[in-house]
CSV table of C-alpha atoms in Angstrom, one decimal:
chain,number,residue,atom,x,y,z
A,17,MET,CA,36.3,-46.2,-49.6
A,18,ARG,CA,35.6,-42.5,-49.7
A,19,LEU,CA,32.8,-43.0,-52.6
A,20,LEU,CA,31.4,-45.9,-50.2
A,21,VAL,CA,31.2,-43.4,-47.5
A,22,ILE,CA,29.5,-40.7,-49.7
A,23,ILE,CA,27.0,-43.1,-51.0
A,24,VAL,CA,26.4,-44.5,-47.6
A,25,LEU,CA,25.8,-40.7,-46.1
A,26,ALA,CA,23.4,-39.9,-49.4
A,27,LEU,CA,21.3,-43.0,-48.3
A,28,VAL,CA,21.1,-42.1,-44.6
A,29,ILE,CA,20.0,-38.7,-45.9
A,30,LEU,CA,17.5,-40.0,-48.2
A,31,ALA,CA,15.9,-42.3,-45.9
A,32,GLY,CA,15.8,-39.1,-43.3
A,33,ALA,CA,13.9,-37.4,-45.8
A,34,ALA,CA,11.6,-40.0,-46.6
A,35,LEU,CA,10.8,-40.6,-43.3
A,36,LEU,CA,10.1,-36.9,-42.5
A,37,GLY,CA,7.8,-37.0,-45.4
A,38,ALA,CA,6.0,-39.8,-44.0
A,39,ARG,CA,5.8,-38.3,-40.7
A,40,LEU,CA,4.4,-35.2,-42.2
A,41,MET,CA,2.1,-36.5,-44.2
A,42,THR,CA,0.7,-38.6,-41.3
A,43,ARG,CA,0.9,-35.7,-38.9
A,44,PRO,CA,-2.8,-34.6,-39.3
A,45,ALA,CA,-4.0,-38.0,-38.0
A,46,LEU,CA,-4.4,-37.0,-34.3
A,47,ALA,CA,-6.8,-38.8,-32.4
A,48,VAL,CA,-9.2,-36.2,-30.4
A,49,PRO,CA,-11.4,-37.6,-27.6
A,50,GLU,CA,-15.3,-36.8,-27.6
A,51,GLY,CA,-16.5,-34.7,-24.7
A,52,GLU,CA,-15.7,-31.9,-22.5
A,53,GLY,CA,-13.2,-31.9,-19.4
A,54,SER,CA,-13.7,-30.8,-16.1
A,55,ALA,CA,-12.3,-27.3,-15.2
A,56,GLU,CA,-12.2,-28.3,-11.4
A,57,ARG,CA,-9.9,-31.3,-12.3
A,58,GLY,CA,-8.2,-29.2,-15.0
A,59,ALA,CA,-6.9,-26.8,-12.1
A,60,TYR,CA,-4.9,-29.6,-10.7
A,61,VAL,CA,-3.5,-30.6,-14.1
A,62,PHE,CA,-2.5,-27.0,-14.5
A,63,ALA,CA,-1.0,-26.8,-11.4
A,64,ALA,CA,1.0,-30.0,-12.0
A,65,ALA,CA,2.2,-28.8,-15.5
A,66,GLY,CA,3.1,-25.5,-13.9
A,67,CYS,CA,1.6,-23.6,-16.9
A,68,GLY,CA,1.6,-20.4,-15.1
A,69,GLU,CA,5.3,-20.2,-14.7
A,70,CYS,CA,5.7,-19.3,-18.3
A,71,HIS,CA,2.4,-17.7,-19.6
A,72,THR,CA,2.2,-15.4,-16.7
A,73,ALA,CA,4.7,-12.5,-16.3
A,74,ASP,CA,7.1,-12.0,-13.4
A,75,ALA,CA,5.7,-8.7,-12.3
A,76,LYS,CA,3.5,-9.0,-8.9
A,77,ASP,CA,0.5,-7.5,-10.8
A,78,ALA,CA,0.7,-9.2,-13.7
A,79,VAL,CA,-2.3,-10.5,-15.7
A,80,PRO,CA,-2.5,-14.3,-14.9
A,81,LEU,CA,-1.7,-16.5,-18.4
A,82,ALA,CA,-1.7,-13.1,-20.5
A,83,GLY,CA,2.0,-14.0,-21.3
A,84,GLY,CA,5.1,-12.1,-20.8
A,85,ARG,CA,7.9,-14.3,-18.7
A,86,ALA,CA,10.9,-14.4,-20.3
A,87,ILE,CA,12.5,-17.8,-20.9
A,88,PRO,CA,16.3,-17.4,-21.6
A,89,THR,CA,18.0,-20.0,-23.7
A,90,PRO,CA,21.1,-20.7,-25.5
A,91,PHE,CA,19.2,-20.4,-28.6
A,92,GLY,CA,17.7,-17.0,-27.7
A,93,THR,CA,15.0,-15.6,-25.2
A,94,PHE,CA,11.3,-16.9,-25.6
A,95,TYR,CA,8.2,-15.4,-24.1
A,96,GLY,CA,5.4,-17.5,-22.9
A,97,PRO,CA,2.2,-16.0,-25.1
A,98,ASN,CA,-1.0,-15.1,-24.2
A,99,ILE,CA,-3.3,-18.3,-23.7
A,100,THR,CA,-6.2,-17.0,-21.9
A,101,PRO,CA,-9.7,-17.6,-23.6
A,102,ASP,CA,-9.2,-13.8,-25.6
A,103,PRO,CA,-10.4,-15.0,-29.0
A,104,GLU,CA,-7.8,-12.4,-30.8
A,105,HIS,CA,-4.8,-12.5,-28.5
A,106,GLY,CA,-5.2,-15.3,-26.7
A,107,ILE,CA,-6.5,-19.0,-27.7
A,108,GLY,CA,-10.3,-18.5,-27.4
A,109,GLY,CA,-10.7,-19.4,-30.9
A,110,TRP,CA,-9.3,-22.8,-30.4
A,111,SER,CA,-11.3,-26.0,-30.7
A,112,THR,CA,-10.6,-29.0,-29.1
A,113,ALA,CA,-8.5,-30.5,-31.8
A,114,ASP,CA,-6.4,-27.4,-31.7
A,115,PHE,CA,-5.5,-27.5,-28.3
A,116,PHE,CA,-4.8,-31.4,-28.7
A,117,ARG,CA,-2.6,-30.6,-31.8
A,118,ALA,CA,-0.6,-27.9,-29.8
A,119,MET,CA,-0.2,-30.1,-26.6
A,120,ARG,CA,0.7,-33.4,-28.6
A,121,LEU,CA,2.2,-32.4,-31.9
A,122,GLY,CA,3.4,-28.8,-31.1
A,123,VAL,CA,1.4,-27.1,-33.9
A,124,ASP,CA,-0.6,-23.6,-33.5
A,125,ARG,CA,-4.2,-23.1,-34.8
A,126,ASP,CA,-2.8,-21.9,-38.2
A,127,GLY,CA,-0.5,-24.9,-38.4
A,128,ASP,CA,2.7,-23.1,-37.8
A,129,ASP,CA,5.3,-25.3,-35.9
A,130,LEU,CA,5.7,-24.2,-32.1
A,131,PHE,CA,9.0,-23.6,-30.7
A,132,PRO,CA,10.1,-26.5,-28.6
A,133,ALA,CA,10.6,-24.0,-26.0
A,134,PHE,CA,6.7,-24.9,-25.3
A,135,PRO,CA,7.2,-28.4,-24.0
A,136,TYR,CA,5.4,-30.6,-25.8
A,137,ALA,CA,7.9,-33.3,-26.3
A,138,SER,CA,6.9,-33.7,-22.6
A,139,PHE,CA,3.1,-32.6,-22.6
A,140,THR,CA,2.5,-34.9,-25.6
A,141,ARG,CA,2.7,-37.9,-23.0
A,142,LEU,CA,-0.2,-36.7,-20.9
A,143,THR,CA,-3.6,-38.6,-20.9
A,144,ASP,CA,-6.4,-37.5,-23.1
A,145,GLN,CA,-8.5,-37.0,-20.0
A,146,ASP,CA,-5.8,-34.5,-18.6
A,147,ILE,CA,-5.8,-32.6,-21.5
A,148,LEU,CA,-9.4,-32.0,-21.9
A,149,ASP,CA,-9.5,-30.9,-18.4
A,150,LEU,CA,-6.6,-28.5,-18.8
A,151,LYS,CA,-8.5,-27.2,-21.7
A,152,ALA,CA,-11.7,-26.7,-19.8
A,153,TYR,CA,-9.8,-24.9,-16.9
A,154,ILE,CA,-7.8,-22.5,-19.2
A,155,PHE,CA,-10.9,-21.8,-21.1
A,156,ALA,CA,-12.7,-21.0,-17.5
A,157,GLN,CA,-10.1,-18.2,-16.9
A,158,PRO,CA,-10.9,-14.4,-17.6
A,159,PRO,CA,-9.7,-13.5,-21.2
A,160,SER,CA,-7.1,-10.7,-21.6
A,161,SER,CA,-6.5,-8.7,-24.9
A,162,GLN,CA,-2.8,-8.2,-24.0
A,163,PRO,CA,-0.9,-9.1,-27.1
A,164,SER,CA,1.8,-11.8,-26.7
A,165,PRO,CA,5.5,-10.5,-26.9
A,166,PRO,CA,7.9,-11.4,-29.9
A,167,HIS,CA,10.2,-14.0,-29.1
A,168,GLU,CA,14.1,-12.6,-29.3
A,169,VAL,CA,15.7,-15.6,-31.2
A,170,GLY,CA,18.5,-15.0,-34.0
A,171,PHE,CA,19.2,-17.0,-37.1
A,172,PRO,CA,19.0,-20.1,-37.8
A,173,PHE,CA,16.9,-21.1,-34.7
A,174,ASN,CA,14.2,-18.6,-35.6
A,175,VAL,CA,13.4,-20.6,-38.7
A,176,ARG,CA,10.3,-22.7,-38.2
A,177,LEU,CA,10.8,-24.7,-41.3
A,178,LEU,CA,13.6,-26.4,-39.2
A,179,ILE,CA,11.1,-27.4,-36.3
A,180,PRO,CA,9.9,-30.2,-38.2
A,181,PHE,CA,13.3,-31.8,-38.5
A,182,TRP,CA,13.8,-31.1,-34.8
A,183,LYS,CA,10.3,-33.1,-34.1
A,184,LEU,CA,11.4,-35.8,-36.1
A,185,LEU,CA,14.3,-36.6,-33.7
A,186,TYR,CA,13.0,-35.6,-30.3
A,187,LEU,CA,9.4,-35.9,-30.6
A,188,GLU,CA,7.5,-38.9,-29.8
A,189,PRO,CA,3.4,-38.4,-30.0
A,190,GLY,CA,1.8,-39.5,-27.3
A,191,PRO,CA,0.1,-40.3,-24.8
A,192,GLU,CA,2.5,-42.4,-23.2
A,193,ALA,CA,1.9,-45.8,-21.9
A,194,PRO,CA,2.2,-46.0,-18.1
A,195,LEU,CA,5.3,-47.2,-17.0
A,196,ALA,CA,5.3,-51.2,-17.1
A,197,GLY,CA,6.6,-53.3,-14.1
A,198,ALA,CA,6.5,-50.7,-11.9
A,199,THR,CA,4.5,-50.0,-8.2
A,200,GLU,CA,1.5,-47.8,-8.5
A,201,PRO,CA,3.4,-44.9,-6.9
A,202,VAL,CA,6.5,-45.0,-9.3
A,203,ALA,CA,4.2,-45.3,-12.2
A,204,ARG,CA,2.0,-42.2,-10.9
A,205,GLY,CA,5.7,-40.3,-10.1
A,206,ALA,CA,6.9,-41.2,-13.8
A,207,TYR,CA,3.8,-39.7,-15.3
A,208,LEU,CA,3.9,-36.4,-13.1
A,209,VAL,CA,7.7,-36.2,-13.9
A,210,ARG,CA,7.9,-36.9,-17.8
A,211,ALA,CA,4.4,-35.5,-18.7
A,212,ALA,CA,2.9,-33.1,-16.6
A,213,GLY,CA,5.6,-31.6,-14.5
A,214,HIS,CA,7.9,-31.8,-17.5
A,215,CYS,CA,11.0,-32.1,-15.2
A,216,GLY,CA,13.7,-33.0,-17.8
A,217,GLU,CA,13.0,-29.8,-19.9
A,218,CYS,CA,15.4,-28.3,-17.4
A,219,HIS,CA,17.1,-31.1,-15.7
A,220,THR,CA,18.2,-33.3,-18.6
A,221,PRO,CA,21.2,-31.7,-20.6
A,222,ARG,CA,20.6,-31.0,-23.9
A,223,ASP,CA,22.8,-31.7,-27.4
A,224,ALA,CA,23.8,-28.9,-30.2
A,225,LEU,CA,20.4,-28.9,-31.5
A,226,GLY,CA,18.3,-28.4,-28.2
A,227,GLY,CA,17.3,-31.9,-28.4
A,228,PRO,CA,17.2,-34.1,-24.6
A,229,ARG,CA,20.1,-36.5,-24.4
A,230,GLU,CA,17.6,-39.2,-22.9
A,231,ALA,CA,20.7,-41.0,-21.8
A,232,PHE,CA,21.3,-38.6,-19.3
A,233,PHE,CA,18.0,-38.2,-18.3
A,234,LEU,CA,17.3,-35.8,-15.3
A,235,ALA,CA,21.2,-35.8,-14.5
A,236,GLY,CA,21.5,-32.0,-14.7
A,237,SER,CA,22.2,-29.3,-17.4
A,238,PRO,CA,24.8,-26.6,-17.6
A,239,ASN,CA,22.5,-24.5,-19.3
A,240,GLY,CA,18.9,-25.3,-18.0
A,241,ALA,CA,16.1,-22.8,-16.6
A,242,ASP,CA,17.3,-19.1,-17.1
A,243,ASN,CA,20.1,-20.5,-18.7
A,244,ARG,CA,22.0,-21.6,-15.4
A,245,ARG,CA,23.4,-24.5,-14.0
A,246,VAL,CA,20.4,-27.0,-13.0
A,247,PRO,CA,21.3,-29.9,-10.7
A,248,ASN,CA,21.3,-33.6,-10.9
A,249,ILE,CA,18.3,-35.3,-9.7
A,250,THR,CA,19.2,-38.8,-10.2
A,251,PRO,CA,20.0,-41.0,-7.2
A,252,HIS,CA,23.9,-40.7,-7.6
A,253,ASP,CA,26.2,-39.1,-5.1
A,254,SER,CA,26.4,-36.1,-7.2
A,255,GLY,CA,22.7,-35.6,-7.3
A,256,ILE,CA,20.1,-36.6,-4.5
A,257,GLY,CA,21.8,-39.8,-3.6
A,258,GLY,CA,21.1,-40.6,0.0
A,259,TRP,CA,17.6,-38.8,0.1
A,260,SER,CA,14.4,-40.2,1.2
A,261,GLU,CA,11.3,-40.2,-0.6
A,262,ARG,CA,10.0,-37.9,2.3
A,263,GLU,CA,13.0,-35.6,1.9
A,264,ILE,CA,12.1,-35.1,-1.8
A,265,ALA,CA,8.5,-34.6,-1.0
A,266,ASP,CA,9.1,-32.3,1.7
A,267,LEU,CA,11.5,-30.1,-0.8
A,268,LEU,CA,8.6,-30.1,-3.3
A,269,GLU,CA,6.4,-29.1,-0.8
A,270,THR,CA,8.5,-26.4,1.3
A,271,GLY,CA,11.7,-25.9,-0.8
A,272,ALA,CA,13.8,-26.7,2.0
A,273,THR,CA,16.8,-29.4,1.3
A,274,PRO,CA,17.4,-31.9,3.8
A,275,ASP,CA,20.0,-29.5,5.6
A,276,PHE,CA,17.7,-26.5,5.4
A,277,ASP,CA,18.9,-24.8,2.6
A,278,PHE,CA,15.9,-23.1,0.7
A,279,VAL,CA,15.9,-23.2,-3.2
A,280,GLY,CA,15.1,-20.2,-5.2
A,281,GLY,CA,15.0,-18.9,-8.8
A,282,ALA,CA,13.4,-21.2,-11.0
A,283,MET,CA,12.8,-24.0,-9.0
A,284,GLY,CA,11.2,-21.6,-6.2
A,285,ASP,CA,8.5,-20.4,-8.8
A,286,VAL,CA,8.0,-24.6,-9.6
A,287,ILE,CA,7.7,-25.0,-5.9
A,288,ALA,CA,5.4,-22.0,-5.4
A,289,HIS,CA,3.1,-22.6,-8.4
A,290,SER,CA,3.1,-26.0,-8.9
A,291,THR,CA,4.4,-28.8,-6.6
A,292,SER,CA,3.6,-27.1,-3.2
A,293,LEU,CA,-0.1,-27.4,-4.8
A,294,LEU,CA,-0.1,-31.0,-5.3
A,295,THR,CA,-1.2,-33.8,-2.9
A,296,ASN,CA,1.4,-35.3,-0.5
A,297,GLU,CA,0.8,-38.5,-2.0
A,298,ASP,CA,1.6,-37.2,-5.5
A,299,ARG,CA,4.7,-35.3,-4.1
A,300,ARG,CA,5.8,-38.9,-2.4
A,301,ALA,CA,5.1,-40.3,-5.8
A,302,ILE,CA,7.6,-37.9,-7.6
A,303,GLY,CA,10.0,-38.9,-4.9
A,304,ALA,CA,9.3,-42.8,-5.4
A,305,TYR,CA,10.0,-42.4,-9.1
A,306,LEU,CA,13.1,-40.4,-8.8
A,307,LEU,CA,14.6,-42.9,-6.6
A,308,PHE,CA,13.7,-45.5,-9.0
A,309,LEU,CA,15.6,-43.9,-11.5
A,310,PRO,CA,19.3,-45.1,-12.4
A,311,PRO,CA,21.7,-43.3,-10.8
A,312,LEU,CA,23.6,-41.0,-13.4
A,313,PRO,CA,26.9,-38.6,-12.8
A,314,ASP,CA,26.0,-34.9,-12.4
A,315,GLN,CA,26.1,-33.7,-16.4
A,316,SER,CA,25.7,-30.0,-15.0
A,317,ARG,CA,29.4,-29.2,-14.9
A,318,PRO,CA,31.0,-30.0,-18.1
A,319,GLU,CA,34.9,-30.7,-17.8
B,11,MET,CA,56.4,13.9,-29.6
B,12,ASN,CA,60.3,12.9,-28.7
B,13,ALA,CA,61.2,9.7,-27.6
B,14,ARG,CA,61.2,10.3,-24.0
B,15,MET,CA,57.7,11.6,-24.1
B,16,ARG,CA,56.6,8.7,-25.9
B,17,MET,CA,58.3,6.2,-23.3
B,18,GLY,CA,56.7,8.4,-20.6
B,19,LEU,CA,53.1,8.0,-22.0
B,20,LEU,CA,53.4,4.4,-22.7
B,21,GLY,CA,54.8,4.4,-19.1
B,22,GLY,CA,51.9,5.9,-17.7
B,23,LEU,CA,49.2,4.1,-20.1
B,24,ALA,CA,50.9,0.7,-18.7
B,25,ALA,CA,50.7,1.8,-15.2
B,26,ALA,CA,46.9,3.0,-15.6
B,27,VAL,CA,46.2,-0.5,-17.1
B,28,LEU,CA,48.0,-2.1,-14.3
B,29,VAL,CA,46.2,-0.1,-11.5
B,30,GLY,CA,42.8,-0.9,-13.2
B,31,GLY,CA,43.8,-4.5,-13.5
B,32,ILE,CA,44.6,-4.4,-9.7
B,33,GLY,CA,41.5,-2.5,-9.0
B,34,ALA,CA,39.3,-4.9,-10.5
B,35,ALA,CA,40.7,-8.0,-9.2
B,36,TRP,CA,40.8,-6.2,-5.6
B,37,ALA,CA,36.9,-5.5,-6.4
B,38,GLN,CA,36.2,-9.2,-7.1
B,39,ALA,CA,38.3,-10.6,-4.1
B,40,SER,CA,36.6,-8.1,-1.8
B,41,ALA,CA,33.2,-9.2,-3.2
B,42,GLU,CA,34.2,-12.8,-3.0
B,43,ASN,CA,34.9,-12.2,0.8
B,44,TRP,CA,31.2,-10.6,1.0
B,45,VAL,CA,29.7,-13.7,-0.7
B,46,ARG,CA,31.5,-15.8,2.0
B,47,TYR,CA,30.3,-13.9,4.7
B,48,ARG,CA,26.9,-13.8,3.9
B,49,SER,CA,26.4,-17.5,3.1
B,50,ASN,CA,28.2,-18.1,6.5
B,51,ILE,CA,25.3,-16.2,7.9
B,52,MET,CA,22.7,-18.3,6.3
B,53,ARG,CA,24.3,-21.6,6.6
B,54,ALA,CA,24.3,-20.8,10.6
B,55,GLN,CA,20.7,-19.9,10.2
B,56,ALA,CA,20.2,-23.2,8.3
B,57,ALA,CA,22.2,-25.4,11.0
B,58,HIS,CA,19.7,-23.6,13.4
B,59,LEU,CA,16.7,-24.6,11.5
B,60,THR,CA,18.1,-28.3,11.1
B,61,ALA,CA,18.2,-28.7,14.7
B,62,ILE,CA,14.9,-27.2,15.7
B,63,ASN,CA,13.5,-29.9,13.2
B,64,GLN,CA,15.2,-32.7,15.1
B,65,VAL,CA,13.6,-31.3,18.3
B,66,ILE,CA,10.3,-31.0,16.7
B,67,LYS,CA,10.6,-34.5,14.9
B,68,GLY,CA,11.7,-35.8,18.1
B,69,ASP,CA,15.2,-37.0,17.1
B,70,VAL,CA,16.2,-35.7,20.4
B,71,THR,CA,14.1,-35.4,23.5
B,72,LEU,CA,14.4,-31.7,24.7
B,73,ASP,CA,12.1,-29.2,26.0
B,74,PRO,CA,10.8,-26.4,23.8
B,75,SER,CA,13.4,-23.5,25.8
B,76,HIS,CA,15.9,-25.0,23.3
B,77,ILE,CA,13.8,-24.5,20.3
B,78,ALA,CA,13.5,-20.7,21.6
B,79,ALA,CA,17.2,-20.3,22.0
B,80,HIS,CA,17.9,-21.3,18.3
B,81,ALA,CA,15.0,-19.4,17.0
B,82,GLN,CA,16.5,-16.2,19.0
B,83,ALA,CA,19.7,-16.8,16.9
B,84,ILE,CA,17.6,-16.5,13.9
B,85,VAL,CA,16.2,-13.6,14.8
B,86,ASP,CA,19.7,-12.1,15.8
B,87,THR,CA,20.9,-13.0,12.3
B,88,ALA,CA,18.3,-11.9,10.4
B,89,THR,CA,18.9,-8.2,11.1
B,90,LEU,CA,22.4,-9.0,9.7
B,91,ILE,CA,21.3,-10.0,6.4
B,92,PRO,CA,20.6,-6.3,4.5
B,93,ALA,CA,24.5,-5.2,5.4
B,94,ALA,CA,25.8,-8.4,3.9
B,95,PHE,CA,24.9,-7.2,0.6
B,96,PRO,CA,26.6,-3.8,0.0
B,97,GLU,CA,26.6,-2.3,-3.6
B,98,GLY,CA,29.0,-4.0,-6.0
B,99,THR,CA,29.0,-7.1,-4.3
B,100,GLY,CA,26.6,-8.8,-7.1
B,101,PRO,CA,27.4,-10.8,-10.2
B,102,GLU,CA,28.7,-7.8,-11.7
B,103,SER,CA,31.8,-8.0,-9.9
B,104,GLY,CA,33.0,-11.1,-11.2
B,105,ALA,CA,32.4,-13.1,-8.1
B,106,GLU,CA,30.9,-16.3,-8.1
B,107,THR,CA,27.6,-15.7,-6.5
B,108,ASP,CA,23.8,-16.6,-6.7
B,109,ALA,CA,22.9,-13.3,-5.6
B,110,ARG,CA,20.4,-11.5,-8.3
B,111,PRO,CA,21.0,-7.9,-9.2
B,112,GLU,CA,17.3,-7.4,-7.9
B,113,ILE,CA,18.7,-7.2,-4.6
B,114,TRP,CA,20.1,-3.7,-5.5
B,115,THR,CA,17.3,-2.4,-7.9
B,116,ASP,CA,14.6,-3.5,-5.6
B,117,ARG,CA,16.3,-2.8,-2.3
B,118,ALA,CA,13.1,-2.0,-0.1
B,119,GLY,CA,11.5,-5.2,-1.3
B,120,PHE,CA,14.7,-7.4,-0.3
B,121,GLU,CA,14.8,-5.6,2.9
B,122,ALA,CA,11.4,-6.1,3.4
B,123,ASP,CA,11.7,-10.0,2.8
B,124,ALA,CA,14.8,-9.8,5.5
B,125,GLN,CA,12.5,-8.3,7.9
B,126,ALA,CA,9.7,-11.0,7.4
B,127,LEU,CA,12.4,-13.6,8.3
B,128,HIS,CA,13.1,-11.5,11.4
B,129,ASP,CA,9.3,-11.5,12.4
B,130,ALA,CA,8.9,-15.3,11.3
B,131,ALA,CA,11.5,-16.1,13.7
B,132,LEU,CA,10.4,-13.8,16.4
B,133,THR,CA,7.1,-15.5,16.3
B,134,LEU,CA,8.7,-19.1,16.4
B,135,GLN,CA,10.6,-17.9,19.4
B,136,THR,CA,7.9,-16.5,21.3
B,137,ALA,CA,5.6,-19.9,20.9
B,138,ALA,CA,8.6,-21.8,21.8
B,139,ALA,CA,9.3,-20.0,25.0
B,140,ALA,CA,5.5,-20.4,25.9
B,141,GLY,CA,5.9,-24.2,25.4
B,142,ASP,CA,3.3,-24.1,22.6
B,143,MET,CA,4.4,-26.8,20.3
B,144,ALA,CA,1.4,-26.6,18.0
B,145,ALA,CA,2.1,-22.8,17.4
B,146,VAL,CA,5.9,-24.1,17.0
B,147,GLN,CA,5.2,-26.2,14.5
B,148,ALA,CA,3.0,-23.4,12.4
B,149,ALA,CA,5.6,-20.8,13.1
B,150,PHE,CA,8.5,-22.9,11.9
B,151,GLY,CA,6.7,-23.6,8.4
B,152,THR,CA,6.3,-19.6,8.3
B,153,VAL,CA,10.2,-19.2,8.9
B,154,GLY,CA,10.6,-21.5,6.1
B,155,GLN,CA,8.4,-19.7,3.7
B,156,ALA,CA,10.3,-16.7,4.7
B,157,CYS,CA,13.6,-18.2,3.4
B,158,GLY,CA,11.9,-19.7,0.2
B,159,ALA,CA,10.3,-16.4,-0.7
B,160,CYS,CA,13.2,-14.3,-0.6
B,161,HIS,CA,15.4,-16.9,-2.5
B,162,THR,CA,12.8,-17.3,-5.1
B,163,ASP,CA,13.0,-13.5,-5.7
B,164,TYR,CA,16.6,-12.6,-5.3
B,165,ARG,CA,18.6,-15.7,-5.4
B,166,ALA,CA,19.3,-17.3,-8.9
B,167,ASP,CA,18.8,-20.7,-7.7
């Protein structure tokens, strides 16, 4: 019996290693579309993806996209790097293919794995066109030669060699097919929530390896943004059950809940720099998708 | 050191620990009262905003003087906000609070935000008293922005 368990375990490990090897070998094969994006459209993708929330420092006189905001997590504190088009300290030297590899596969220009604090497991779902447009917008911003601050992450999570294993478990390279069998607003909302908005990065609880527990998608997290409790946003009594699509859209525009509490902290930043800049139609679409989700009990207050 | 001295020293030490512990517990209980007090102020303001919104949306048919009275309540209570956040009532007290330490390290910015709420509510009150519903709508939005701006900088979620 015991021998059997050991054999099965060994086989599982071998299969995992083989799978990883296969994944690693096929990794460079990434379809990169031809052509240039539109910086004007990219401004909207940039807002929807909230890039400035992590890549611009908190200080009022901070240089946009020159890096710096601290992202505290249970694994350590990460800092959004400089992503201005500065060739040395930013991403000015990156080709379109480099940019696509970062967004879809979480790899930087040197081929190093990026920490998943950069939400590529969500951004990988973006369409080709949106990534092209986003790159055009970012490359149209003024460069800054401010060096990126180093991450403060302890062993073993600072070992980049472990990241491919994480990707094997949690990264499903995109783009993601549009949500089937849903109305147009719900499908659009799914895209805004799952790809650009990367809402699950904070609102979905994570397991011990820092991967999202997809069975509890958006059901709240005890240690999400700023390492704090993040609420359940599924239509359950312990979440946003009873809210209307309009009320969700209003919160995303003004920050007001139906009983006129005003959200603050990290979500206040998301509203100020991202969702308040979207069209009303898109905010309603996010509401429609959230109400379309299965209601799940709150995961943000573990027993 | 004889036995009696040792007993005395131990007793003194125990008393000090006890007093210290009681002191910390008292400070926390006191901070919890402050947290309740200030959230009562803001809950009252939220209730007035909800009521104003009902009038604006037409849930209830009332003339704008009612909005002016609700707005006046927000004007009055906005001035109470800074005093509701005395030193020692932040997260370091052990009390469960969403107040961020920046309230005390950036006091001028915090008080400016409270003043901005006061000013926005006053504009709303004036517009409502004049019966100018277009101005009421705009001012109502500005009041909300004042709430959200302060919570984004000084409240943890």
